[in-house]
PDB file of C-alpha atoms in Angstrom:
ATOM      1  CA  MET A   5     108.294  46.339   9.934  1.00 45.00           C
ATOM      2  CA  ASN A   6     109.501  42.878   8.915  1.00 62.00           C
ATOM      3  CA  PHE A   7     106.395  40.725   8.367  1.00 67.00           C
ATOM      4  CA  LYS A   8     106.942  36.961   8.566  1.00 79.00           C
ATOM      5  CA  LYS A   9     104.514  34.119   7.940  1.00 80.00           C
ATOM      6  CA  TYR A  10     105.012  30.595   9.298  1.00 77.00           C
ATOM      7  CA  TYR A  11     103.654  27.189   8.339  1.00 79.00           C
ATOM      8  CA  LYS A  12     103.742  23.992  10.445  1.00 84.00           C
ATOM      9  CA  LEU A  13     104.763  20.972   8.357  1.00 81.00           C
ATOM     10  CA  ASN A  14     102.348  18.053   8.473  1.00 82.00           C
ATOM     11  CA  GLU A  15     103.288  14.385   8.121  1.00 82.00           C
ATOM     12  CA  ASN A  16     102.283  14.212   4.441  1.00 79.00           C
ATOM     13  CA  ASP A  17     103.730  17.596   3.388  1.00 77.00           C
ATOM     14  CA  ASP A  18     106.239  17.722   0.555  1.00 75.00           C
ATOM     15  CA  ILE A  19     108.691  20.569   1.243  1.00 77.00           C
ATOM     16  CA  PHE A  20     108.769  21.478  -2.473  1.00 76.00           C
ATOM     17  CA  GLN A  21     104.981  21.739  -2.620  1.00 77.00           C
ATOM     18  CA  VAL A  22     104.936  23.950   0.493  1.00 80.00           C
ATOM     19  CA  ILE A  23     107.488  26.275  -1.146  1.00 79.00           C
ATOM     20  CA  LEU A  24     105.581  26.408  -4.445  1.00 77.00           C
ATOM     21  CA  ASN A  25     102.180  26.862  -2.760  1.00 79.00           C
ATOM     22  CA  ASN A  26     103.560  29.882  -0.907  1.00 79.00           C
ATOM     23  CA  LYS A  27     105.077  31.335  -4.112  1.00 78.00           C
ATOM     24  CA  ILE A  28     108.545  31.723  -2.636  1.00 78.00           C
ATOM     25  CA  SER A  29     111.869  30.903  -4.310  1.00 75.00           C
ATOM     26  CA  PHE A  30     113.926  27.992  -2.976  1.00 73.00           C
ATOM     27  CA  GLN A  31     116.793  30.374  -2.187  1.00 73.00           C
ATOM     28  CA  LYS A  32     114.608  32.790  -0.239  1.00 77.00           C
ATOM     29  CA  PHE A  33     112.993  29.893   1.642  1.00 76.00           C
ATOM     30  CA  LYS A  34     116.453  28.671   2.660  1.00 77.00           C
ATOM     31  CA  TYR A  35     117.492  32.162   3.778  1.00 76.00           C
ATOM     32  CA  LEU A  36     114.343  32.699   5.860  1.00 78.00           C
ATOM     33  CA  ASN A  37     114.882  29.330   7.535  1.00 78.00           C
ATOM     34  CA  GLY A  38     118.565  29.694   8.455  1.00 77.00           C
ATOM     35  CA  ASN A  39     119.970  28.120   5.252  1.00 73.00           C
ATOM     36  CA  LYS A  40     118.990  24.678   6.524  1.00 76.00           C
ATOM     37  CA  ASN A  41     119.173  21.919   3.881  1.00 74.00           C
ATOM     38  CA  LEU A  42     115.795  21.034   2.390  1.00 73.00           C
ATOM     39  CA  HIS A  43     116.101  17.341   3.259  1.00 72.00           C
ATOM     40  CA  GLU A  44     116.415  18.151   6.981  1.00 77.00           C
ATOM     41  CA  TYR A  45     112.810  19.346   7.429  1.00 78.00           C
ATOM     42  CA  LYS A  46     110.392  16.981   9.139  1.00 80.00           C
ATOM     43  CA  SER A  47     106.795  16.822  10.280  1.00 82.00           C
ATOM     44  CA  GLY A  48     106.048  19.305  13.052  1.00 83.00           C
ATOM     45  CA  ASP A  49     108.693  21.852  11.986  1.00 81.00           C
ATOM     46  CA  ASP A  50     107.577  25.481  11.759  1.00 82.00           C
ATOM     47  CA  VAL A  51     108.952  26.970   8.544  1.00 82.00           C
ATOM     48  CA  CYS A  52     108.986  30.594   7.488  1.00 79.00           C
ATOM     49  CA  VAL A  53     107.213  31.001   4.129  1.00 81.00           C
ATOM     50  CA  ALA A  54     107.132  34.806   3.852  1.00 80.00           C
ATOM     51  CA  GLY A  55     109.402  37.618   4.942  1.00 72.00           C
ATOM     52  CA  LYS A  56     112.093  40.054   3.864  1.00 74.00           C
ATOM     53  CA  ALA A  57     115.433  38.648   2.672  1.00 69.00           C
ATOM     54  CA  LYS A  58     118.854  40.165   2.030  1.00 65.00           C
ATOM     55  CA  TYR A  59     119.704  38.565  -1.298  1.00 58.00           C
ATOM     56  CA  GLN A  60     123.467  38.908  -0.892  1.00 56.00           C
ATOM     57  CA  ASN A  61     123.205  36.544   2.098  1.00 52.00           C
ATOM     58  CA  ILE A  62     121.308  33.822   0.255  1.00 53.00           C
ATOM     59  CA  ILE A  63     123.292  30.620  -0.190  1.00 54.00           C
ATOM     60  CA  LYS A  64     123.158  28.780  -3.511  1.00 55.00           C
ATOM     61  CA  LEU A  65     120.804  25.815  -3.648  1.00 52.00           C
ATOM     62  CA  ASN A  66     122.330  22.905  -5.533  1.00 52.00           C
ATOM     63  CA  ALA A  67     121.212  19.663  -7.096  1.00 51.00           C
ATOM     64  CA  ASN A  68     122.874  17.506  -4.436  1.00 55.00           C
ATOM     65  CA  GLU A  69     120.601  19.030  -1.827  1.00 54.00           C
ATOM     66  CA  ILE A  70     117.496  18.108  -3.807  1.00 53.00           C
ATOM     67  CA  PHE A  71     118.724  14.588  -4.511  1.00 54.00           C
ATOM     68  CA  LYS A  72     119.397  14.005  -0.793  1.00 54.00           C
ATOM     69  CA  ILE A  73     115.681  14.276  -0.091  1.00 54.00           C
ATOM     70  CA  SER A  74     115.124  10.926  -1.790  1.00 55.00           C
ATOM     71  CA  LYS A  75     118.587   9.564  -1.089  1.00 59.00           C
ATOM     72  CA  PRO A  76     118.905   5.792  -1.620  1.00 62.00           C
ATOM     73  CA  THR A  77     119.969   3.570   1.238  1.00 67.00           C
ATOM     74  CA  LYS A  78     123.523   2.229   1.512  1.00 75.00           C
ATOM     75  CA  LYS A  79     122.248  -1.226   0.499  1.00 72.00           C
ATOM     76  CA  GLN A  80     120.488   0.204  -2.605  1.00 67.00           C
ATOM     77  CA  ASN A  81     123.739   1.945  -3.600  1.00 69.00           C
ATOM     78  CA  GLU A  82     125.734  -1.272  -3.157  1.00 75.00           C
ATOM     79  CA  ILE A  83     123.286  -3.269  -5.295  1.00 71.00           C
ATOM     80  CA  GLY A  84     123.204  -0.525  -7.952  1.00 71.00           C
ATOM     81  CA  ASN A  85     126.983  -0.223  -8.118  1.00 73.00           C
ATOM     82  CA  LYS A  86     127.432  -3.998  -8.257  1.00 75.00           C
ATOM     83  CA  TYR A  87     124.884  -4.243 -11.096  1.00 71.00           C
ATOM     84  CA  ILE A  88     126.441  -1.371 -13.057  1.00 72.00           C
ATOM     85  CA  LYS A  89     129.969  -2.797 -12.709  1.00 74.00           C
ATOM     86  CA  SER A  90     128.829  -6.265 -13.795  1.00 74.00           C
ATOM     87  CA  THR A  91     126.793  -4.941 -16.750  1.00 70.00           C
ATOM     88  CA  LEU A  92     128.818  -2.032 -18.167  1.00 72.00           C
ATOM     89  CA  ASN A  93     132.426  -1.625 -19.222  1.00 77.00           C
ATOM     90  CA  SER A  94     134.608   1.243 -17.930  1.00 79.00           C
ATOM     91  CA  THR A  95     133.925   3.451 -20.988  1.00 79.00           C
ATOM     92  CA  GLN A  96     130.172   3.052 -20.550  1.00 75.00           C
ATOM     93  CA  ILE A  97     130.412   3.778 -16.819  1.00 76.00           C
ATOM     94  CA  LYS A  98     132.387   6.959 -17.590  1.00 78.00           C
ATOM     95  CA  LYS A  99     129.747   8.045 -20.128  1.00 78.00           C
ATOM     96  CA  LEU A 100     126.961   7.324 -17.642  1.00 75.00           C
ATOM     97  CA  ASN A 101     128.760   9.400 -14.989  1.00 77.00           C
ATOM     98  CA  ASN A 102     129.187  12.252 -17.509  1.00 78.00           C
ATOM     99  CA  ASN A 103     125.428  12.235 -18.156  1.00 76.00           C
ATOM    100  CA  ILE A 104     124.721  12.292 -14.435  1.00 76.00           C
ATOM    101  CA  GLU A 105     127.083  15.264 -14.008  1.00 79.00           C
ATOM    102  CA  LEU A 106     125.472  17.068 -16.978  1.00 78.00           C
ATOM    103  CA  ILE A 107     122.019  16.680 -15.432  1.00 75.00           C
ATOM    104  CA  LYS A 108     123.227  17.786 -11.970  1.00 76.00           C
ATOM    105  CA  ASP A 109     125.086  20.795 -13.440  1.00 76.00           C
ATOM    106  CA  THR A 110     122.011  21.803 -15.438  1.00 75.00           C
ATOM    107  CA  ILE A 111     119.864  21.693 -12.311  1.00 73.00           C
ATOM    108  CA  ASP A 112     122.517  23.572 -10.290  1.00 70.00           C
ATOM    109  CA  ASN A 113     122.807  26.318 -12.912  1.00 69.00           C
ATOM    110  CA  THR A 114     119.049  26.622 -13.256  1.00 69.00           C
ATOM    111  CA  LEU A 115     118.450  26.877  -9.515  1.00 64.00           C
ATOM    112  CA  ASP A 116     121.335  29.302  -8.881  1.00 59.00           C
ATOM    113  CA  SER A 117     119.286  32.451  -8.868  1.00 53.00           C
ATOM    114  CA  LYS A 118     120.966  35.533  -7.410  1.00 54.00           C
ATOM    115  CA  GLU A 119     118.376  37.750  -9.035  1.00 55.00           C
ATOM    116  CA  LYS A 120     116.591  40.279  -6.897  1.00 60.00           C
ATOM    117  CA  SER A 121     113.279  40.044  -8.707  1.00 63.00           C
ATOM    118  CA  PRO A 122     110.390  38.470  -6.808  1.00 67.00           C
ATOM    119  CA  PHE A 123     109.452  34.841  -7.337  1.00 66.00           C
ATOM    120  CA  SER A 124     107.197  34.243 -10.314  1.00 70.00           C
ATOM    121  CA  LEU A 125     105.533  31.082 -11.538  1.00 74.00           C
ATOM    122  CA  GLU A 126     106.454  32.041 -15.115  1.00 78.00           C
ATOM    123  CA  LYS A 127     110.172  32.241 -14.273  1.00 76.00           C
ATOM    124  CA  CYS A 128     109.947  28.948 -12.380  1.00 74.00           C
ATOM    125  CA  LYS A 129     108.194  27.362 -15.366  1.00 79.00           C
ATOM    126  CA  ARG A 130     110.946  28.564 -17.758  1.00 80.00           C
ATOM    127  CA  LYS A 131     113.662  27.130 -15.516  1.00 79.00           C
ATOM    128  CA  CYS A 132     111.895  23.776 -15.237  1.00 79.00           C
ATOM    129  CA  GLU A 133     111.394  23.706 -19.014  1.00 82.00           C
ATOM    130  CA  TYR A 134     115.157  24.224 -19.454  1.00 81.00           C
ATOM    131  CA  ILE A 135     115.906  21.265 -17.176  1.00 78.00           C
ATOM    132  CA  ASN A 136     113.331  19.162 -19.030  1.00 78.00           C
ATOM    133  CA  LYS A 137     114.787  20.175 -22.410  1.00 81.00           C
ATOM    134  CA  THR A 138     118.293  19.125 -21.328  1.00 77.00           C
ATOM    135  CA  ILE A 139     117.135  15.741 -20.050  1.00 75.00           C
ATOM    136  CA  SER A 140     114.916  15.208 -23.115  1.00 77.00           C
ATOM    137  CA  SER A 141     117.857  15.938 -25.418  1.00 78.00           C
ATOM    138  CA  LEU A 142     119.753  13.066 -23.777  1.00 72.00           C
ATOM    139  CA  ASN A 143     116.777  10.795 -24.417  1.00 69.00           C
ATOM    140  CA  LYS A 144     116.343  11.801 -28.063  1.00 69.00           C
ATOM    141  CA  ASP A 145     119.993  11.735 -29.137  1.00 66.00           C
ATOM    142  CA  PRO A 146     120.492   8.560 -31.246  1.00 56.00           C
ATOM    143  CA  ASN A 147     124.157   8.436 -30.171  1.00 58.00           C
ATOM    144  CA  GLU A 148     123.279   8.606 -26.501  1.00 58.00           C
ATOM    145  CA  ILE A 149     123.462   5.128 -25.028  1.00 59.00           C
ATOM    146  CA  PHE A 150     122.361   6.199 -21.561  1.00 60.00           C
ATOM    147  CA  SER A 151     118.938   7.705 -21.976  1.00 61.00           C
ATOM    148  CA  ILE A 152     116.695   8.062 -18.950  1.00 61.00           C
ATOM    149  CA  LYS A 153     114.539   5.289 -20.439  1.00 59.00           C
ATOM    150  CA  LEU A 154     117.520   2.907 -20.499  1.00 59.00           C
ATOM    151  CA  ILE A 155     118.565   3.888 -16.985  1.00 60.00           C
ATOM    152  CA  ASN A 156     115.013   3.230 -15.761  1.00 59.00           C
ATOM    153  CA  ASN A 157     114.979  -0.155 -17.519  1.00 57.00           C
ATOM    154  CA  ILE A 158     118.242  -1.080 -15.794  1.00 54.00           C
ATOM    155  CA  TYR A 159     116.812   0.129 -12.483  1.00 53.00           C
ATOM    156  CA  LYS A 160     113.688  -2.070 -12.877  1.00 54.00           C
ATOM    157  CA  LYS A 161     115.802  -5.223 -13.382  1.00 48.00           C
TER     158      LYS A 161
END
């Protein structure tokens, strides 16, 4: 018997919180819900939060999918790009892009879980700590000109 449990998304639900509250991995959640991208869920959707999954059929979850949930508008991107180009030289822009790629790759590698073991809060905590450690190392490196703090200061201006 293949038991499945469903949850109806409410207007104020955060898809990540629903996944964590039901103690299910992101990959398994995607599999049980037809590999739909996380940013596509909306209020009123019925989502499967428990059931049996064939792990070889689970598609990798990547950082781009998470970032799309809070994707900036076209106008915000234009303003941001204009500000960056007017404030930074090409070497600095390249370094900033490298940091962005490092953070995205770290998140991708941390979330890419093909393991067959059941979801555990401890494993999830370790993975999040690894992401935090990587981002913190960028902030603490004295040679790193694009710390998250600096990026946030630029964003606030």
